[in-house]
Amino acid sequence: MQSYDTKISIKSWAEEDRPREKLSAQGRRALTDAELIAILISSGSRTETAVELSKRILHHYDNDLNNLGKASIADLSKFKGIGEAKAISIIAALEVGRRRNDTETKVLDSITGSKDAYNILRRFLMDLNHEEFWILLLNQAGKVTAKELISKGGLTGTVADPKIIFSIALQQNAVSIVMAHNHPSGNLKPSQLDIDLTRKIASAGKLLDIKVLDHLIITNDGYYSFADEGVI
């Protein structure tokens, strides 16, 4: 009988249970999420296989790959059997999947409504554990000429300075802008501070003849549009 003091590697499993062999014989869609992650980490701890360890990690994140995608190296390294190298492998693989999803979705280069702005900005604002504030700069034809990160914050907020926003807009001859920030909490409801800031910037834009078309709050589950809700 194999000692629990010996690390259990995938090579020691029955051939039909090995994720790599299963993928080769049956195709990638035949594997469970845990089996795919087991391929990334190769071996488990001294008391569990790679698949068992992967199942435990997934269970911790409610069996939701989107939740797992938010995990940091430090978060994953807390699991027995996961060191920095394995944590990096998991994070890198999930990021590749996220980027693939982005490239498969045609990103519009013009804005006709809130959904267009969301499709462009969501790649920058999803799966973050902190808040960021971005703007889209548009020309007269409604084409997006640039995307700019204005500020980064903490878990509960970030500062968006109107002077910085309009300085960038004026430098790039923008006719209009769309603002966006994320809520890591997943709450799509705007705070009173969000509302006040949006109206303040929209009013300043009128003086400079730069229209604020919208302000989006983005989470992993969707978005809130100030324009659609009649706030601006």
Tab-separated table of C-alpha atoms in Angstrom:
chain	number	residue	atom	x	y	z
A	1	MET	CA	0.000	0.000	0.000
A	2	GLN	CA	1.311	3.423	-0.893
A	3	SER	CA	2.313	5.533	2.087
A	4	TYR	CA	0.535	8.832	2.709
A	5	ASP	CA	3.996	10.309	3.095
A	6	THR	CA	4.522	9.846	-0.640
A	7	LYS	CA	3.194	12.518	-3.016
A	8	ILE	CA	0.510	11.062	-5.264
A	9	SER	CA	1.281	11.822	-8.901
A	10	ILE	CA	-0.972	11.425	-11.900
A	11	LYS	CA	1.400	8.790	-13.302
A	12	SER	CA	0.468	6.434	-10.456
A	13	TRP	CA	-3.239	6.396	-11.348
A	14	ALA	CA	-5.011	3.789	-13.455
A	15	GLU	CA	-4.601	4.809	-17.101
A	16	GLU	CA	-8.334	5.402	-17.604
A	17	ASP	CA	-8.311	7.844	-14.680
A	18	ARG	CA	-5.436	10.000	-15.907
A	19	PRO	CA	-6.719	13.381	-17.159
A	20	ARG	CA	-4.058	13.692	-19.880
A	21	GLU	CA	-4.811	10.262	-21.285
A	22	LYS	CA	-8.550	10.918	-20.992
A	23	LEU	CA	-8.204	14.162	-22.939
A	24	SER	CA	-6.128	12.440	-25.613
A	25	ALA	CA	-8.560	9.528	-25.973
A	26	GLN	CA	-11.912	11.272	-25.497
A	27	GLY	CA	-11.303	14.944	-26.234
A	28	ARG	CA	-11.127	18.027	-24.031
A	29	ARG	CA	-14.882	18.271	-23.530
A	30	ALA	CA	-14.914	14.901	-21.761
A	31	LEU	CA	-12.940	16.310	-18.834
A	32	THR	CA	-14.475	17.939	-15.791
A	33	ASP	CA	-13.244	21.326	-14.557
A	34	ALA	CA	-11.363	19.541	-11.772
A	35	GLU	CA	-9.627	17.218	-14.230
A	36	LEU	CA	-8.549	20.148	-16.396
A	37	ILE	CA	-7.090	21.937	-13.378
A	38	ALA	CA	-5.416	18.669	-12.298
A	39	ILE	CA	-3.524	18.645	-15.598
A	40	LEU	CA	-2.219	22.128	-14.793
A	41	ILE	CA	-0.984	21.230	-11.310
A	42	SER	CA	0.263	17.694	-12.224
A	43	SER	CA	0.401	16.356	-8.664
A	44	GLY	CA	-1.586	16.630	-5.482
A	45	SER	CA	-0.524	16.710	-1.862
A	46	ARG	CA	0.688	13.769	0.200
A	47	THR	CA	-2.867	12.909	1.174
A	48	GLU	CA	-4.872	13.545	-2.014
A	49	THR	CA	-4.596	13.253	-5.763
A	50	ALA	CA	-4.401	16.241	-8.091
A	51	VAL	CA	-8.065	15.811	-9.026
A	52	GLU	CA	-9.117	15.640	-5.381
A	53	LEU	CA	-7.099	18.773	-4.650
A	54	SER	CA	-8.648	20.482	-7.684
A	55	LYS	CA	-12.133	19.522	-6.504
A	56	ARG	CA	-11.388	21.000	-3.090
A	57	ILE	CA	-10.185	24.249	-4.637
A	58	LEU	CA	-13.244	24.489	-6.886
A	59	HIS	CA	-15.575	23.732	-3.957
A	60	HIS	CA	-13.988	26.617	-2.035
A	61	TYR	CA	-14.926	28.902	-4.942
A	62	ASP	CA	-18.488	27.526	-5.200
A	63	ASN	CA	-17.518	25.451	-8.267
A	64	ASP	CA	-17.508	28.712	-10.234
A	65	LEU	CA	-14.559	29.307	-12.575
A	66	ASN	CA	-15.339	33.030	-12.611
A	67	ASN	CA	-14.851	33.132	-8.848
A	68	LEU	CA	-11.665	31.104	-9.164
A	69	GLY	CA	-10.488	33.569	-11.805
A	70	LYS	CA	-10.411	36.324	-9.163
A	71	ALA	CA	-8.035	34.384	-6.909
A	72	SER	CA	-4.533	35.716	-6.365
A	73	ILE	CA	-1.303	33.741	-6.074
A	74	ALA	CA	-1.470	34.193	-2.311
A	75	ASP	CA	-5.076	32.943	-2.200
A	76	LEU	CA	-4.298	29.747	-4.111
A	77	SER	CA	-1.064	29.113	-2.248
A	78	LYS	CA	-3.079	28.696	0.958
A	79	PHE	CA	-4.226	25.275	-0.287
A	80	LYS	CA	-1.986	22.435	0.824
A	81	GLY	CA	-0.249	21.097	-2.272
A	82	ILE	CA	-0.393	24.395	-4.178
A	83	GLY	CA	2.833	26.360	-4.302
A	84	GLU	CA	3.555	29.568	-6.157
A	85	ALA	CA	4.371	27.836	-9.451
A	86	LYS	CA	1.111	25.851	-9.493
A	87	ALA	CA	-0.882	28.923	-8.480
A	88	ILE	CA	0.658	30.875	-11.363
A	89	SER	CA	-0.199	28.055	-13.789
A	90	ILE	CA	-3.870	28.114	-12.734
A	91	ILE	CA	-4.114	31.913	-12.925
A	92	ALA	CA	-2.395	32.028	-16.323
A	93	ALA	CA	-4.672	29.344	-17.784
A	94	LEU	CA	-7.831	31.102	-16.591
A	95	GLU	CA	-6.573	34.407	-17.980
A	96	VAL	CA	-5.932	32.798	-21.384
A	97	GLY	CA	-9.513	31.511	-21.331
A	98	ARG	CA	-10.833	34.954	-20.474
A	99	ARG	CA	-8.846	36.583	-23.296
A	100	ARG	CA	-10.013	33.951	-25.751
A	101	ASN	CA	-13.598	34.738	-24.825
A	102	ASP	CA	-12.899	38.413	-25.452
A	103	THR	CA	-11.422	37.800	-28.897
A	104	GLU	CA	-14.315	35.566	-29.913
A	105	THR	CA	-16.715	38.424	-29.193
A	106	LYS	CA	-16.525	41.121	-31.843
A	107	VAL	CA	-15.557	44.342	-30.121
A	108	LEU	CA	-17.334	47.297	-31.623
A	109	ASP	CA	-15.352	50.383	-32.487
A	110	SER	CA	-18.344	52.689	-32.361
A	111	ILE	CA	-20.913	53.499	-29.697
A	112	THR	CA	-24.622	53.426	-30.415
A	113	GLY	CA	-25.768	52.486	-26.921
A	114	SER	CA	-24.740	51.247	-23.516
A	115	LYS	CA	-24.251	47.651	-24.689
A	116	ASP	CA	-21.589	48.733	-27.175
A	117	ALA	CA	-19.660	50.549	-24.439
A	118	TYR	CA	-20.010	47.555	-22.123
A	119	ASN	CA	-18.676	45.156	-24.760
A	120	ILE	CA	-15.573	47.306	-25.164
A	121	LEU	CA	-14.908	48.006	-21.488
A	122	ARG	CA	-15.837	44.754	-19.754
A	123	ARG	CA	-12.525	43.086	-20.615
A	124	PHE	CA	-10.712	45.721	-18.563
A	125	LEU	CA	-13.059	45.760	-15.577
A	126	MET	CA	-14.086	42.160	-14.955
A	127	ASP	CA	-12.371	39.835	-12.456
A	128	LEU	CA	-10.757	42.687	-10.513
A	129	ASN	CA	-10.486	42.793	-6.731
A	130	HIS	CA	-10.152	46.580	-6.740
A	131	GLU	CA	-12.000	49.445	-8.400
A	132	GLU	CA	-10.799	51.114	-11.589
A	133	PHE	CA	-12.202	54.106	-13.475
A	134	TRP	CA	-11.959	54.194	-17.283
A	135	ILE	CA	-13.173	56.466	-20.063
A	136	LEU	CA	-13.817	55.976	-23.754
A	137	LEU	CA	-13.034	58.944	-26.014
A	138	LEU	CA	-15.221	59.375	-29.091
A	139	ASN	CA	-15.049	61.508	-32.220
A	140	GLN	CA	-17.854	63.263	-34.053
A	141	ALA	CA	-18.876	60.032	-35.814
A	142	GLY	CA	-19.243	58.180	-32.518
A	143	LYS	CA	-16.084	56.140	-33.118
A	144	VAL	CA	-13.915	55.226	-30.170
A	145	THR	CA	-10.530	56.892	-30.608
A	146	ALA	CA	-8.996	55.850	-27.289
A	147	LYS	CA	-9.536	54.055	-23.985
A	148	GLU	CA	-7.930	55.571	-20.897
A	149	LEU	CA	-7.471	54.311	-17.331
A	150	ILE	CA	-8.110	57.296	-15.065
A	151	SER	CA	-7.512	55.811	-11.642
A	152	LYS	CA	-7.192	52.674	-9.527
A	153	GLY	CA	-8.580	52.329	-6.048
A	154	GLY	CA	-9.278	49.853	-3.301
A	155	LEU	CA	-12.042	47.353	-2.689
A	156	THR	CA	-14.683	50.016	-2.040
A	157	GLY	CA	-13.841	52.968	-4.233
A	158	THR	CA	-11.596	54.957	-6.523
A	159	VAL	CA	-11.153	58.660	-7.213
A	160	ALA	CA	-12.090	60.091	-10.606
A	161	ASP	CA	-10.760	63.632	-10.951
A	162	PRO	CA	-12.808	65.663	-13.483
A	163	LYS	CA	-9.721	67.768	-14.258
A	164	ILE	CA	-7.794	64.685	-15.379
A	165	ILE	CA	-10.745	63.357	-17.374
A	166	PHE	CA	-11.293	66.554	-19.347
A	167	SER	CA	-7.585	67.251	-19.723
A	168	ILE	CA	-7.238	63.924	-21.542
A	169	ALA	CA	-10.418	64.539	-23.544
A	170	LEU	CA	-9.219	67.982	-24.682
A	171	GLN	CA	-5.740	66.722	-25.574
A	172	GLN	CA	-7.263	64.060	-27.819
A	173	ASN	CA	-9.948	66.324	-29.301
A	174	ALA	CA	-12.767	64.123	-28.050
A	175	VAL	CA	-16.301	65.207	-28.878
A	176	SER	CA	-17.866	62.941	-26.259
A	177	ILE	CA	-16.894	60.448	-23.587
A	178	VAL	CA	-18.261	57.369	-21.852
A	179	MET	CA	-17.189	56.713	-18.270
A	180	ALA	CA	-17.086	53.371	-16.500
A	181	HIS	CA	-15.973	51.837	-13.243
A	182	ASN	CA	-16.359	48.427	-11.654
A	183	HIS	CA	-17.847	47.244	-8.370
A	184	PRO	CA	-15.815	44.244	-7.117
A	185	SER	CA	-18.669	43.494	-4.684
A	186	GLY	CA	-20.926	42.607	-7.622
A	187	ASN	CA	-23.498	45.221	-6.569
A	188	LEU	CA	-24.788	47.091	-9.612
A	189	LYS	CA	-26.620	49.757	-7.624
A	190	PRO	CA	-24.882	53.158	-7.831
A	191	SER	CA	-23.936	54.874	-4.605
A	192	GLN	CA	-24.929	58.461	-3.950
A	193	LEU	CA	-21.281	59.351	-4.527
A	194	ASP	CA	-21.453	57.674	-7.960
A	195	ILE	CA	-24.574	59.680	-8.833
A	196	ASP	CA	-23.163	62.988	-7.614
A	197	LEU	CA	-19.872	62.469	-9.449
A	198	THR	CA	-21.629	61.523	-12.678
A	199	ARG	CA	-23.826	64.616	-12.648
A	200	LYS	CA	-20.869	66.839	-11.741
A	201	ILE	CA	-18.796	65.576	-14.663
A	202	ALA	CA	-21.753	65.747	-17.061
A	203	SER	CA	-22.338	69.399	-16.076
A	204	ALA	CA	-18.659	70.231	-16.543
A	205	GLY	CA	-18.742	68.596	-19.953
A	206	LYS	CA	-21.490	70.934	-21.116
A	207	LEU	CA	-19.263	73.938	-20.356
A	208	LEU	CA	-16.451	72.431	-22.424
A	209	ASP	CA	-18.770	71.201	-25.187
A	210	ILE	CA	-17.772	67.586	-24.458
A	211	LYS	CA	-20.838	65.422	-24.015
A	212	VAL	CA	-20.871	62.725	-21.352
A	213	LEU	CA	-22.866	60.011	-23.106
A	214	ASP	CA	-23.007	57.517	-20.261
A	215	HIS	CA	-21.455	56.158	-17.105
A	216	LEU	CA	-21.419	52.394	-16.614
A	217	ILE	CA	-21.020	50.358	-13.468
A	218	ILE	CA	-19.610	46.979	-14.476
A	219	THR	CA	-19.547	43.700	-12.558
A	220	ASN	CA	-18.908	40.101	-13.605
A	221	ASP	CA	-22.666	39.636	-13.974
A	222	GLY	CA	-23.577	42.656	-16.082
A	223	TYR	CA	-23.730	46.415	-16.013
A	224	TYR	CA	-25.734	49.451	-14.945
A	225	SER	CA	-26.131	52.390	-17.327
A	226	PHE	CA	-26.746	55.891	-15.923
A	227	ALA	CA	-28.041	56.992	-19.334
A	228	ASP	CA	-30.454	54.075	-19.698
A	229	GLU	CA	-31.804	54.733	-16.207
A	230	GLY	CA	-32.269	58.444	-16.904
A	231	VAL	CA	-29.759	59.584	-14.280
A	232	ILE	CA	-27.933	61.734	-16.856
